[in-house]
Amino acid sequence: MPRGVSHDQWYADPFPIYMSRAHGSHLWDIDGNDYVDYYGGHGGKMLGHAPPVVVAAVQDQIEKGTQYGAGCDLAVEWAELIQRLVPSAELIEFMNSGTEAIMYGIRLARAFTKREKVVRFQFHFAGAYDAMTVGYKKPFEVPASAGILPCSVKDTVVIPMNSEAALESALEKRDVAVAIAEAAGSSSGVVGIHPSFYEVMRKLTDRYGTLLFFDEVVTGFRYSPGGVQAAVGLTPDLTALGKGVTGVMPGAGAIAGRKDIMDLLLLKDEEWNRYRRVSHSGTFNANPLCAAAGIAYLKIIATGEPTRAANQKARQLRDGFQREMQERRIAGCVYDSGFSVVHVYFGHCHLMAQCDRVVCLNADKTRDPGTGQALFMNLALNGVKTPTRGYDFFLSAVHSEEDLEKTIGAFGKSLDVLLAEKILSQNG
Ligand SMILES: Cc1ncc(COP(=O)(O)O)c(C=O)c1O
């Protein structure tokens, strides 16, 4: 494997950590070291690793088959559950990942509106589809990967978040098929969305005939059981769902959208089928194993209890981290965007005075990658595992008081090392 692992965010210097087991809120590496896990299946595991009810459902199903090459009753039950939870889910189409959900969502939007352009917001991530490789990393106009054709990104328009003027100016020519947003802001709220901007997105997309597409791949069943859209009371036209739709049983995704758009997937006469419909294939779509996991998982999510528990634990972690930083007089901020993902920022902030410490609207701040990696490594040495970028913590309903205490202690110890090594400074 080039770089030893198969995901950029798993690579670490001097070497990546290799895991061999996971249960609840914990991971164990190949040397037997125990970590409290805050990557949580890249944000999709609200019930931690291997929740017993989901494991039982998967074990039961695996003996009955994993792929039928046909529809199955479990997929219908799974779709009905999603429909009950997610406001935009008039109809659902299953696929295999968040990336696929974004790709097909854009395809549906272009076919429906007969327009080509896609608007997206600076720093928002949306998976690996070619058209989404510009916009999430500076310089925004350069694809974040080699091998992307200029024609694949020429119709992707990148604008700042929370600017009504920028959105209006991008949409007013009426040539934009779809505006896509990570529903809680970039990287699950590193830069958040101003509460009033949701209404602005709906109003302007409606005014200019553009579809509104929410990427709820992480927030879908985390922010609330019905995602950000259920919590803020705004129904997008299309929603991309991914890892959270099964609690990270690999690999599932879905588009949950308006019936008239989703009906582009219908099969009709020959002329329609060949020239006008949106086609969709995929060997593992709506497979019974993912459906069994998804049903078991979403039934628990639907109670709302996991969301409440994870949110409350995020508050505790946020407050504990803030205390550790204040005690050491380290400038910065810890915030949680009002749900269960905690973000750390080191440095001063020009918006600090008018900020509620919940939703961060500072799009100019930089989180130094080297400092993040040093934080990741020091936390790991103290039994806490985050994404290798270091600054973000995905909570679950099963993180214990002991986990949180250990993590806050590990954060303090890591800050001491970062200060001693002059990676961080007091008041700086
Ligand atoms: C917000 C967001 N959208 C899309 C994706 C892509 O999902 P997948 O990795 O399942 O392709 C991710 C994955 O991390 C994500 O975080």
CSV table of N, CA, C and O in Angstrom, one decimal, residues 80-175:
chain,number,residue,atom,x,y,z
A,80,GLU,N,-38.1,3.4,4.7
A,80,GLU,CA,-39.2,4.0,5.4
A,80,GLU,C,-38.8,4.7,6.7
A,80,GLU,O,-39.3,5.7,7.1
A,81,LEU,N,-37.8,4.0,7.4
A,81,LEU,CA,-37.2,4.6,8.6
A,81,LEU,C,-36.6,6.0,8.3
A,81,LEU,O,-36.8,7.0,9.0
A,82,ILE,N,-35.8,6.0,7.2
A,82,ILE,CA,-35.1,7.3,6.8
A,82,ILE,C,-36.2,8.3,6.5
A,82,ILE,O,-36.1,9.5,6.9
A,83,GLN,N,-37.2,7.9,5.8
A,83,GLN,CA,-38.3,8.8,5.4
A,83,GLN,C,-38.9,9.4,6.6
A,83,GLN,O,-39.3,10.6,6.6
A,84,ARG,N,-39.1,8.6,7.6
A,84,ARG,CA,-39.7,9.2,8.9
A,84,ARG,C,-38.8,10.2,9.5
A,84,ARG,O,-39.3,11.2,10.1
A,85,LEU,N,-37.5,10.0,9.4
A,85,LEU,CA,-36.6,10.9,10.1
A,85,LEU,C,-36.2,12.2,9.4
A,85,LEU,O,-36.1,13.2,10.0
A,86,VAL,N,-35.9,12.0,8.1
A,86,VAL,CA,-35.3,13.1,7.3
A,86,VAL,C,-36.3,13.9,6.5
A,86,VAL,O,-37.0,13.3,5.6
A,87,PRO,N,-36.5,15.2,6.8
A,87,PRO,CA,-37.6,15.9,6.1
A,87,PRO,C,-37.6,15.9,4.6
A,87,PRO,O,-38.6,15.8,3.9
A,88,SER,N,-36.4,15.9,4.0
A,88,SER,CA,-36.3,16.0,2.5
A,88,SER,C,-36.6,14.6,1.8
A,88,SER,O,-36.6,14.6,0.6
A,89,ALA,N,-36.8,13.6,2.6
A,89,ALA,CA,-36.8,12.2,2.1
A,89,ALA,C,-38.2,11.8,1.5
A,89,ALA,O,-38.8,10.9,2.1
A,90,GLU,N,-38.7,12.5,0.5
A,90,GLU,CA,-39.9,12.0,-0.1
A,90,GLU,C,-39.6,10.7,-0.8
A,90,GLU,O,-40.4,9.8,-0.7
A,91,LEU,N,-38.5,10.6,-1.5
A,91,LEU,CA,-38.0,9.3,-2.0
A,91,LEU,C,-36.6,9.1,-1.7
A,91,LEU,O,-35.8,10.0,-1.5
A,92,ILE,N,-36.2,7.8,-1.7
A,92,ILE,CA,-34.8,7.5,-1.3
A,92,ILE,C,-34.2,6.5,-2.4
A,92,ILE,O,-34.8,5.6,-2.8
A,93,GLU,N,-32.9,6.8,-2.7
A,93,GLU,CA,-32.2,5.9,-3.6
A,93,GLU,C,-30.9,5.5,-2.8
A,93,GLU,O,-30.1,6.4,-2.4
A,94,PHE,N,-30.7,4.2,-2.7
A,94,PHE,CA,-29.5,3.8,-1.9
A,94,PHE,C,-28.3,3.6,-2.8
A,94,PHE,O,-28.4,3.3,-4.0
A,95,MET,N,-27.1,4.0,-2.3
A,95,MET,CA,-25.9,3.7,-3.0
A,95,MET,C,-24.8,3.3,-2.0
A,95,MET,O,-25.2,2.8,-0.9
A,96,ASN,N,-23.5,3.5,-2.4
A,96,ASN,CA,-22.5,2.8,-1.5
A,96,ASN,C,-21.6,3.7,-0.7
A,96,ASN,O,-20.8,3.2,0.1
A,97,SER,N,-21.7,5.0,-0.9
A,97,SER,CA,-20.9,5.9,-0.1
A,97,SER,C,-21.4,7.3,-0.2
A,97,SER,O,-22.3,7.6,-1.0
A,98,GLY,N,-20.8,8.2,0.7
A,98,GLY,CA,-21.2,9.6,0.6
A,98,GLY,C,-20.8,10.2,-0.7
A,98,GLY,O,-21.5,11.0,-1.3
A,99,THR,N,-19.6,9.8,-1.2
A,99,THR,CA,-19.1,10.4,-2.4
A,99,THR,C,-20.1,10.1,-3.6
A,99,THR,O,-20.4,10.9,-4.4
A,100,GLU,N,-20.6,8.9,-3.6
A,100,GLU,CA,-21.6,8.5,-4.6
A,100,GLU,C,-22.8,9.3,-4.5
A,100,GLU,O,-23.5,9.7,-5.5
A,101,ALA,N,-23.3,9.5,-3.2
A,101,ALA,CA,-24.5,10.3,-3.0
A,101,ALA,C,-24.4,11.7,-3.5
A,101,ALA,O,-25.3,12.2,-4.2
A,102,ILE,N,-23.2,12.3,-3.3
A,102,ILE,CA,-23.0,13.6,-3.8
A,102,ILE,C,-22.9,13.6,-5.4
A,102,ILE,O,-23.6,14.4,-6.0
A,103,MET,N,-22.2,12.6,-5.9
A,103,MET,CA,-22.1,12.6,-7.4
A,103,MET,C,-23.5,12.4,-8.1
A,103,MET,O,-23.8,13.1,-9.0
A,104,TYR,N,-24.3,11.5,-7.5
A,104,TYR,CA,-25.6,11.2,-8.2
A,104,TYR,C,-26.5,12.4,-7.9
A,104,TYR,O,-27.4,12.7,-8.7
A,105,GLY,N,-26.4,13.0,-6.7
A,105,GLY,CA,-27.2,14.2,-6.4
A,105,GLY,C,-27.0,15.3,-7.4
A,105,GLY,O,-27.9,15.9,-7.9
A,106,ILE,N,-25.7,15.5,-7.7
A,106,ILE,CA,-25.4,16.6,-8.7
A,106,ILE,C,-25.9,16.2,-10.1
A,106,ILE,O,-26.4,17.0,-10.8
A,107,ARG,N,-25.8,14.9,-10.4
A,107,ARG,CA,-26.3,14.4,-11.7
A,107,ARG,C,-27.8,14.6,-11.8
A,107,ARG,O,-28.3,15.1,-12.8
A,108,LEU,N,-28.5,14.3,-10.8
A,108,LEU,CA,-29.9,14.5,-10.8
A,108,LEU,C,-30.3,15.9,-10.9
A,108,LEU,O,-31.2,16.3,-11.7
A,109,ALA,N,-29.6,16.8,-10.2
A,109,ALA,CA,-29.9,18.2,-10.2
A,109,ALA,C,-29.6,18.8,-11.6
A,109,ALA,O,-30.4,19.6,-12.1
A,110,ARG,N,-28.5,18.4,-12.2
A,110,ARG,CA,-28.2,18.9,-13.6
A,110,ARG,C,-29.3,18.4,-14.6
A,110,ARG,O,-29.7,19.2,-15.4
A,111,ALA,N,-29.7,17.2,-14.4
A,111,ALA,CA,-30.7,16.6,-15.4
A,111,ALA,C,-32.0,17.3,-15.1
A,111,ALA,O,-32.8,17.6,-16.1
A,112,PHE,N,-32.4,17.6,-13.9
A,112,PHE,CA,-33.7,18.2,-13.6
A,112,PHE,C,-33.8,19.6,-14.0
A,112,PHE,O,-34.8,20.1,-14.6
A,113,THR,N,-32.7,20.4,-13.8
A,113,THR,CA,-32.7,21.8,-14.1
A,113,THR,C,-32.3,22.2,-15.5
A,113,THR,O,-32.5,23.3,-15.9
A,114,LYS,N,-31.6,21.2,-16.1
A,114,LYS,CA,-31.0,21.4,-17.4
A,114,LYS,C,-30.0,22.5,-17.4
A,114,LYS,O,-29.8,23.3,-18.3
A,115,ARG,N,-29.3,22.6,-16.2
A,115,ARG,CA,-28.2,23.6,-16.1
A,115,ARG,C,-27.0,22.8,-15.7
A,115,ARG,O,-27.0,21.7,-15.2
A,116,GLU,N,-25.8,23.5,-15.8
A,116,GLU,CA,-24.6,22.8,-15.6
A,116,GLU,C,-23.8,23.2,-14.3
A,116,GLU,O,-23.1,22.4,-13.7
A,117,LYS,N,-23.9,24.4,-13.9
A,117,LYS,CA,-23.1,24.9,-12.8
A,117,LYS,C,-23.5,24.4,-11.4
A,117,LYS,O,-24.7,24.1,-11.2
A,118,VAL,N,-22.5,24.3,-10.6
A,118,VAL,CA,-22.7,23.9,-9.2
A,118,VAL,C,-22.1,24.9,-8.3
A,118,VAL,O,-20.9,25.3,-8.5
A,119,VAL,N,-22.8,25.4,-7.3
A,119,VAL,CA,-22.2,26.4,-6.4
A,119,VAL,C,-21.9,25.6,-5.1
A,119,VAL,O,-22.7,24.8,-4.6
A,120,ARG,N,-20.7,25.9,-4.6
A,120,ARG,CA,-20.3,25.3,-3.3
A,120,ARG,C,-19.6,26.3,-2.4
A,120,ARG,O,-19.2,27.4,-2.9
A,121,PHE,N,-19.5,26.1,-1.2
A,121,PHE,CA,-18.9,27.0,-0.2
A,121,PHE,C,-17.5,26.7,0.2
A,121,PHE,O,-17.1,25.5,0.3
A,122,GLN,N,-16.7,27.7,0.4
A,122,GLN,CA,-15.3,27.6,0.7
A,122,GLN,C,-15.1,26.7,1.9
A,122,GLN,O,-15.8,26.8,2.9
A,123,PHE,N,-14.2,25.8,1.8
A,123,PHE,CA,-13.8,24.8,2.9
A,123,PHE,C,-14.7,23.7,3.1
A,123,PHE,O,-14.4,22.7,3.8
A,124,HIS,N,-15.9,23.7,2.5
A,124,HIS,CA,-16.8,22.6,2.7
A,124,HIS,C,-16.3,21.3,1.9
A,124,HIS,O,-15.9,21.4,0.8
A,125,PHE,N,-16.3,20.2,2.6
A,125,PHE,CA,-15.8,19.0,2.0
A,125,PHE,C,-17.1,18.2,1.5
A,125,PHE,O,-18.1,18.3,2.1
A,126,ALA,N,-16.9,17.5,0.4
A,126,ALA,CA,-18.0,16.7,-0.2
A,126,ALA,C,-17.6,15.5,-0.8
A,126,ALA,O,-18.2,15.0,-1.8
A,127,GLY,N,-16.5,14.8,-0.3
A,127,GLY,CA,-16.1,13.6,-0.9
A,127,GLY,C,-15.2,13.7,-2.1
A,127,GLY,O,-14.7,14.8,-2.4
A,128,ALA,N,-15.1,12.6,-2.8
A,128,ALA,CA,-14.0,12.5,-3.8
A,128,ALA,C,-14.4,12.7,-5.3
A,128,ALA,O,-13.6,12.6,-6.2
A,129,TYR,N,-15.7,13.0,-5.5
A,129,TYR,CA,-16.2,13.3,-6.9
A,129,TYR,C,-15.4,14.4,-7.5
A,129,TYR,O,-15.2,15.4,-6.9
A,130,ASP,N,-15.0,14.2,-8.8
A,130,ASP,CA,-14.1,15.2,-9.5
A,130,ASP,C,-14.6,16.6,-9.3
A,130,ASP,O,-13.8,17.5,-9.0
A,131,ALA,N,-15.9,16.9,-9.5
A,131,ALA,CA,-16.4,18.2,-9.5
A,131,ALA,C,-16.3,18.9,-8.1
A,131,ALA,O,-16.4,20.1,-8.0
A,132,MET,N,-16.1,18.1,-7.1
A,132,MET,CA,-16.0,18.6,-5.7
A,132,MET,C,-14.5,18.7,-5.3
A,132,MET,O,-14.3,18.9,-4.1
A,133,THR,N,-13.6,18.6,-6.2
A,133,THR,CA,-12.2,18.6,-5.7
A,133,THR,C,-11.7,20.1,-5.7
A,133,THR,O,-10.6,20.3,-5.2
A,134,VAL,N,-12.4,21.0,-6.2
A,134,VAL,CA,-12.1,22.4,-5.9
A,134,VAL,C,-13.0,23.0,-4.8
A,134,VAL,O,-14.1,22.5,-4.6
A,135,GLY,N,-12.4,23.9,-4.0
A,135,GLY,CA,-13.2,24.6,-3.0
A,135,GLY,C,-13.0,24.2,-1.6
A,135,GLY,O,-13.3,25.0,-0.7
A,136,TYR,N,-12.4,23.1,-1.3
A,136,TYR,CA,-12.3,22.8,0.1
A,136,TYR,C,-10.9,23.0,0.7
A,136,TYR,O,-10.7,23.0,1.9
A,137,LYS,N,-9.9,23.3,-0.2
A,137,LYS,CA,-8.6,23.6,0.2
A,137,LYS,C,-8.1,24.8,-0.5
A,137,LYS,O,-8.4,25.0,-1.7
A,138,LYS,N,-7.3,25.7,0.2
A,138,LYS,CA,-6.8,26.8,-0.5
A,138,LYS,C,-5.6,26.4,-1.4
A,138,LYS,O,-4.9,25.4,-1.0
A,139,PRO,N,-5.3,27.0,-2.6
A,139,PRO,CA,-6.1,27.9,-3.3
A,139,PRO,C,-7.4,27.2,-3.8
A,139,PRO,O,-7.3,26.2,-4.5
A,140,PHE,N,-8.5,27.9,-3.6
A,140,PHE,CA,-9.8,27.2,-3.8
A,140,PHE,C,-10.0,26.8,-5.3
A,140,PHE,O,-10.7,25.8,-5.6
A,141,GLU,N,-9.4,27.5,-6.2
A,141,GLU,CA,-9.7,27.2,-7.6
A,141,GLU,C,-8.8,26.0,-8.2
A,141,GLU,O,-9.0,25.5,-9.3
A,142,VAL,N,-7.8,25.6,-7.4
A,142,VAL,CA,-7.0,24.5,-7.8
A,142,VAL,C,-7.5,23.2,-7.2
A,142,VAL,O,-7.6,23.1,-6.0
A,143,PRO,N,-7.7,22.1,-8.1
A,143,PRO,CA,-8.2,20.9,-7.5
A,143,PRO,C,-7.3,20.3,-6.4
A,143,PRO,O,-6.0,20.5,-6.5
A,144,ALA,N,-7.9,19.7,-5.4
A,144,ALA,CA,-7.1,19.2,-4.3
A,144,ALA,C,-6.4,17.9,-4.6
A,144,ALA,O,-5.8,17.3,-3.7
A,145,SER,N,-6.4,17.5,-5.9
A,145,SER,CA,-5.8,16.3,-6.3
A,145,SER,C,-5.2,16.5,-7.7
A,145,SER,O,-5.8,17.2,-8.5
A,146,ALA,N,-4.1,15.8,-8.0
A,146,ALA,CA,-3.7,15.7,-9.4
A,146,ALA,C,-4.6,14.8,-10.1
A,146,ALA,O,-5.4,14.0,-9.5
A,147,GLY,N,-4.6,14.9,-11.5
A,147,GLY,CA,-5.4,13.9,-12.3
A,147,GLY,C,-6.8,14.4,-12.5
A,147,GLY,O,-7.6,13.6,-13.0
A,148,ILE,N,-7.1,15.6,-12.1
A,148,ILE,CA,-8.5,16.1,-12.4
A,148,ILE,C,-8.5,17.0,-13.6
A,148,ILE,O,-7.7,17.9,-13.8
A,149,LEU,N,-9.4,16.7,-14.6
A,149,LEU,CA,-9.4,17.4,-15.8
A,149,LEU,C,-10.0,18.8,-15.6
A,149,LEU,O,-11.0,19.0,-14.8
A,150,PRO,N,-9.4,19.8,-16.2
A,150,PRO,CA,-10.0,21.2,-16.0
A,150,PRO,C,-11.5,21.2,-16.3
A,150,PRO,O,-12.3,21.9,-15.7
A,151,CYS,N,-12.0,20.4,-17.3
A,151,CYS,CA,-13.4,20.5,-17.7
A,151,CYS,C,-14.3,19.9,-16.5
A,151,CYS,O,-15.4,20.2,-16.5
A,152,SER,N,-13.7,19.1,-15.7
A,152,SER,CA,-14.5,18.5,-14.6
A,152,SER,C,-14.8,19.5,-13.5
A,152,SER,O,-15.7,19.3,-12.7
A,153,VAL,N,-14.0,20.6,-13.4
A,153,VAL,CA,-14.2,21.6,-12.3
A,153,VAL,C,-14.6,22.9,-12.9
A,153,VAL,O,-14.8,23.9,-12.1
A,154,LYS,N,-14.7,23.1,-14.2
A,154,LYS,CA,-14.9,24.4,-14.7
A,154,LYS,C,-16.3,24.9,-14.4
A,154,LYS,O,-16.5,26.2,-14.3
A,155,ASP,N,-17.2,24.1,-14.1
A,155,ASP,CA,-18.6,24.5,-13.7
A,155,ASP,C,-18.8,24.5,-12.2
A,155,ASP,O,-20.0,24.6,-11.8
A,156,THR,N,-17.8,24.3,-11.4
A,156,THR,CA,-17.9,24.4,-10.0
A,156,THR,C,-17.6,25.8,-9.5
A,156,THR,O,-16.4,26.3,-9.7
A,157,VAL,N,-18.5,26.5,-8.9
A,157,VAL,CA,-18.3,27.9,-8.5
A,157,VAL,C,-18.2,27.9,-7.0
A,157,VAL,O,-19.0,27.4,-6.3
A,158,VAL,N,-17.0,28.4,-6.5
A,158,VAL,CA,-16.8,28.4,-5.1
A,158,VAL,C,-17.0,29.8,-4.5
A,158,VAL,O,-16.4,30.8,-5.0
A,159,ILE,N,-17.8,29.9,-3.5
A,159,ILE,CA,-18.1,31.2,-2.9
A,159,ILE,C,-17.9,31.1,-1.3
A,159,ILE,O,-18.0,30.0,-0.8
A,160,PRO,N,-17.7,32.3,-0.7
A,160,PRO,CA,-17.7,32.3,0.8
A,160,PRO,C,-19.0,31.9,1.4
A,160,PRO,O,-20.1,32.2,0.8
A,161,MET,N,-18.9,31.3,2.6
A,161,MET,CA,-20.2,30.9,3.3
A,161,MET,C,-20.7,32.2,4.0
A,161,MET,O,-20.0,33.1,4.3
A,162,ASN,N,-22.0,32.2,4.3
A,162,ASN,CA,-22.6,33.2,5.1
A,162,ASN,C,-22.7,34.6,4.4
A,162,ASN,O,-22.9,35.6,5.1
A,163,SER,N,-22.5,34.7,3.1
A,163,SER,CA,-22.6,36.0,2.4
A,163,SER,C,-23.8,35.9,1.5
A,163,SER,O,-23.7,35.3,0.4
A,164,GLU,N,-24.8,36.6,1.8
A,164,GLU,CA,-26.0,36.7,1.0
A,164,GLU,C,-25.7,37.3,-0.4
A,164,GLU,O,-26.1,36.8,-1.4
A,165,ALA,N,-24.8,38.3,-0.4
A,165,ALA,CA,-24.5,39.0,-1.6
A,165,ALA,C,-23.7,38.0,-2.5
A,165,ALA,O,-24.0,38.0,-3.7
A,166,ALA,N,-22.8,37.3,-2.0
A,166,ALA,CA,-22.0,36.3,-2.8
A,166,ALA,C,-22.9,35.2,-3.4
A,166,ALA,O,-22.8,34.9,-4.6
A,167,LEU,N,-23.8,34.8,-2.6
A,167,LEU,CA,-24.7,33.7,-3.1
A,167,LEU,C,-25.7,34.3,-4.2
A,167,LEU,O,-25.8,33.6,-5.2
A,168,GLU,N,-26.2,35.4,-3.9
A,168,GLU,CA,-27.1,36.0,-4.9
A,168,GLU,C,-26.4,36.3,-6.2
A,168,GLU,O,-26.8,35.9,-7.3
A,169,SER,N,-25.1,36.8,-6.1
A,169,SER,CA,-24.4,37.1,-7.4
A,169,SER,C,-24.1,35.8,-8.1
A,169,SER,O,-24.0,35.8,-9.3
A,170,ALA,N,-23.8,34.7,-7.4
A,170,ALA,CA,-23.5,33.4,-8.0
A,170,ALA,C,-24.8,32.8,-8.7
A,170,ALA,O,-24.7,32.1,-9.7
A,171,LEU,N,-26.0,33.1,-8.2
A,171,LEU,CA,-27.2,32.5,-8.7
A,171,LEU,C,-28.0,33.3,-9.7
A,171,LEU,O,-28.8,32.8,-10.4
A,172,GLU,N,-27.7,34.6,-9.7
A,172,GLU,CA,-28.7,35.5,-10.4
A,172,GLU,C,-28.8,35.3,-11.9
A,172,GLU,O,-29.7,35.7,-12.5
A,173,LYS,N,-27.7,34.7,-12.5
A,173,LYS,CA,-27.8,34.5,-13.9
A,173,LYS,C,-28.7,33.3,-14.3
A,173,LYS,O,-28.9,32.9,-15.4
A,174,ARG,N,-29.2,32.6,-13.3
A,174,ARG,CA,-30.1,31.5,-13.5
A,174,ARG,C,-29.5,30.4,-14.3
A,174,ARG,O,-30.1,29.7,-15.1
A,175,ASP,N,-28.2,30.2,-14.1
A,175,ASP,CA,-27.5,29.1,-14.8
A,175,ASP,C,-26.9,28.0,-13.8
A,175,ASP,O,-26.1,27.2,-14.2
